[in-house]
């Protein structure tokens, strides 16, 4: 959606949390149903899972797409389930790689007024209406996060993950940022502003690792993931 178009929009029913056609108390049943469906489905996966985040706007011929596909392929070949947001771009690439390796390829898609179309490579698809329910599912059954380059949504998911680890709301688990050229500017800002002002500690910079090669990503996850370090985010 173009920025000019976005500024013209008034509140409409398609904006899920603004929808006044459904009472707030009745909305809870839809939310509860999404949690129940997600818990029931994902709890059947009996191997460690890795969630891969990244932009929906990356095209198939982009090196980031190809790298995400390669990482997912190698993870699936190493007997990890691969979980994504189920959409196009990086998510599609990861589902494609896992599917191509014959692994479990989970796609947790969400209804959006633009850009989020389910990709055809998830062999374990689920559908959500609420972002916060989907975010719980992306984390709860995951043993590691791989964060490819992405936009606001990817940053939201990354910072929520490291915040939950930092505040001990989940068990520590590997968080990998892929692409040093993309992430270095953000990390330097964190060091120069948040760390310099005493808003975070030096140890907080150890909550994630940065790699460029698929082999380094997969090796790090294999070395640091056990069945006991699933994120286990507290259920609502």
C-alpha positions as a printed Julia matrix, in Angstrom:
236×3 Matrix{Float64}:
   0.0     0.0    0.0
   1.36    3.4   -0.97
   1.98    5.93   1.82
  -0.34    8.54   0.26
  -3.13    6.0    0.02
  -2.61    4.97   3.63
  -3.03    8.56   4.84
  -6.42    8.82   3.13
  -7.88    5.76   4.81
 -10.48    6.13   7.52
 -11.2     3.37   9.99
 -12.97    0.51   8.26
 -14.02   -3.01   9.35
 -10.99   -4.54   7.62
  -8.88   -3.05  10.41
  -9.28   -5.97  12.77
  -8.78   -4.28  16.13
 -10.9    -1.26  15.11
 -13.83   -3.37  13.95
 -16.84   -2.24  15.98
 -19.2    -4.66  14.23
 -18.15   -7.32  16.73
 -18.38   -6.68  20.47
 -15.12   -6.97  22.4
 -16.43   -9.73  24.63
 -17.56  -11.82  21.64
 -14.23  -11.19  19.92
 -12.59  -13.18  22.72
 -14.14  -16.39  21.41
 -12.48  -15.9   18.02
  -9.16  -15.19  19.73
  -9.47  -18.23  21.99
 -10.33  -20.42  19.0
  -7.19  -19.28  17.18
  -5.05  -20.12  20.21
  -6.66  -23.55  20.63
  -6.32  -24.43  16.94
  -2.7   -23.3   16.92
  -1.74  -25.14  20.1
  -3.45  -28.35  18.99
  -1.84  -28.35  15.56
   1.71  -27.28  16.4
   2.02  -29.49  19.47
   1.98  -32.51  17.14
   5.38  -31.59  15.66
   7.79  -33.99  17.35
  11.12  -32.6   16.15
  12.84  -29.28  17.02
  11.56  -26.35  14.98
  13.33  -23.23  13.74
  11.37  -20.09  12.91
  12.65  -18.03   9.99
  11.61  -14.38   9.75
  12.09  -11.93   6.9
  10.51   -9.58   4.41
   7.49  -10.51   2.32
   8.73   -8.18  -0.43
  11.95   -9.95  -1.43
  11.79  -11.37  -4.97
  12.87  -14.86  -6.02
  15.96  -13.64  -7.86
  17.31  -11.76  -4.83
  20.32  -13.23  -2.98
  18.43  -12.99   0.33
  15.66  -15.2   -1.07
  18.17  -17.74  -2.28
  20.05  -17.7    1.02
  16.85  -18.2    3.03
  15.92  -21.15   0.83
  19.37  -22.68   1.32
  19.31  -22.22   5.1
  15.86  -23.81   5.34
  16.89  -26.7    3.1
  19.92  -27.43   5.27
  17.89  -27.15   8.49
  15.24  -29.54   7.19
  17.94  -31.94   6.03
  19.3   -31.82   9.59
  15.85  -32.87  10.9
  14.52  -29.49  11.97
  11.0   -28.35  11.18
  10.96  -24.92   9.54
   8.32  -22.38  10.6
   7.51  -19.13   8.8
   4.76  -16.56   8.59
   3.46  -18.38   5.52
   3.58  -15.46   3.1
   5.71  -14.53   0.07
   9.32  -13.32  -0.05
  11.68  -14.69   2.58
   8.86  -16.75   4.1
   8.19  -18.42   0.77
  11.88  -19.08   0.26
  12.19  -20.79   3.64
   9.08  -22.91   3.15
  10.33  -23.81  -0.33
  13.72  -24.93   0.97
  12.24  -27.04   3.76
   9.7   -28.59   1.41
  12.35  -29.35  -1.19
  14.36  -31.2    1.48
  11.33  -33.3    2.37
  10.97  -31.69   5.79
   8.14  -30.21   7.8
   7.39  -26.79   6.31
   5.04  -24.79   8.54
   3.33  -21.65   7.28
   1.43  -19.49   9.77
  -0.33  -17.12   7.42
  -2.36  -14.05   8.37
  -5.11  -12.06   6.66
  -3.83   -8.68   5.46
  -5.45   -6.13   3.12
  -2.32   -6.2    0.96
   0.79   -8.28   0.18
   0.19  -11.37   2.38
  -0.78  -14.23   0.07
  -0.13  -17.77   1.33
   2.81  -19.37  -0.43
   2.37  -22.85  -1.95
   5.35  -24.46  -0.21
   3.99  -24.88   3.32
   2.98  -28.52   3.82
   1.74  -27.68   7.34
  -0.36  -24.52   6.87
  -2.34  -22.63   9.52
  -4.28  -19.4    9.14
  -4.66  -16.52  11.62
  -6.6   -13.3   11.87
  -4.78  -11.75  14.84
  -1.11  -10.83  14.77
  -0.55  -11.4   18.48
  -1.92  -14.96  18.33
   0.28  -15.7   15.33
   3.34  -14.27  17.1
   2.81  -16.6   20.04
   2.63  -19.56  17.67
   5.75  -18.47  15.8
   7.64  -18.52  19.08
   6.1   -21.1   21.4
   7.16  -24.23  19.53
  10.44  -22.91  18.17
  13.91  -23.87  19.37
  15.75  -21.13  17.45
  15.09  -17.98  15.42
  16.69  -17.05  12.13
  16.12  -13.4   11.24
  16.69  -12.52   7.61
  16.5    -8.9    6.38
  13.0    -7.51   6.76
  10.83   -4.52   7.51
   8.93   -3.33  10.56
   7.23   -6.69  11.11
  10.51   -8.59  11.14
  12.06   -6.08  13.54
   9.01   -6.35  15.78
   9.39  -10.13  15.92
  13.14   -9.91  16.53
  12.94   -7.38  19.36
  10.06   -9.2   21.03
  12.12  -12.39  21.03
  15.22  -10.84  22.57
  13.1    -8.87  25.04
  11.43  -12.07  26.25
  14.84  -13.72  26.64
  16.28  -10.65  28.37
  13.39  -10.49  30.86
  13.45  -14.27  31.4
   9.92  -14.8   30.15
  11.19  -17.6   27.91
  14.08  -20.02  28.13
  17.16  -18.72  26.29
  17.37  -19.97  22.71
  19.54  -19.14  19.69
  18.65  -15.96  17.8
  20.58  -15.6   14.55
  20.67  -12.48  12.37
  21.62  -13.26   8.78
  23.44  -10.64   6.72
  26.05   -8.52   8.47
  25.78   -5.75   5.87
  22.07   -5.38   6.66
  22.22   -5.66  10.46
  25.48   -3.87  11.29
  23.97   -0.37  11.13
  21.22   -1.33  13.58
  23.66   -2.97  15.98
  25.95    0.05  15.87
  22.95    2.26  16.7
  22.08   -0.01  19.63
  25.65    0.21  20.92
  26.02    3.95  20.33
  22.68    4.91  21.87
  21.08    2.28  24.09
  24.28    0.75  25.44
  26.05    4.1   25.74
  23.13    5.51  27.73
  23.03    2.53  30.06
  19.63    1.41  28.79
  20.9    -2.11  28.11
  23.9    -4.06  29.36
  26.88   -5.53  27.53
  25.46   -9.0   28.13
  22.33   -8.07  26.18
  24.43   -7.9   23.03
  25.12  -11.61  23.53
  21.45  -12.5   23.05
  21.98  -12.86  19.29
  24.64  -13.81  16.74
  25.26  -12.48  13.23
  26.28  -14.77  10.36
  26.52  -14.49   6.59
  26.87  -18.11   5.46
  24.18  -20.78   5.61
  26.64  -23.34   6.96
  27.51  -21.07   9.9
  23.83  -20.51  10.69
  22.98  -24.21  10.61
  26.1   -25.29  12.52
  25.41  -22.75  15.27
  21.82  -23.91  15.63
  22.8   -27.59  15.65
  25.39  -26.91  18.34
  23.04  -24.9   20.55
  19.61  -26.49  20.17
  18.37  -29.32  22.32
  14.82  -30.53  22.79
  14.8   -28.8   26.16
  15.4   -25.25  24.98
  12.18  -24.62  23.09
  11.09  -21.05  23.68
   8.02  -22.04  25.72
   6.58  -18.55  25.81
   4.0   -18.24  28.55
   0.53  -18.95  27.22
  -2.01  -16.13  27.48
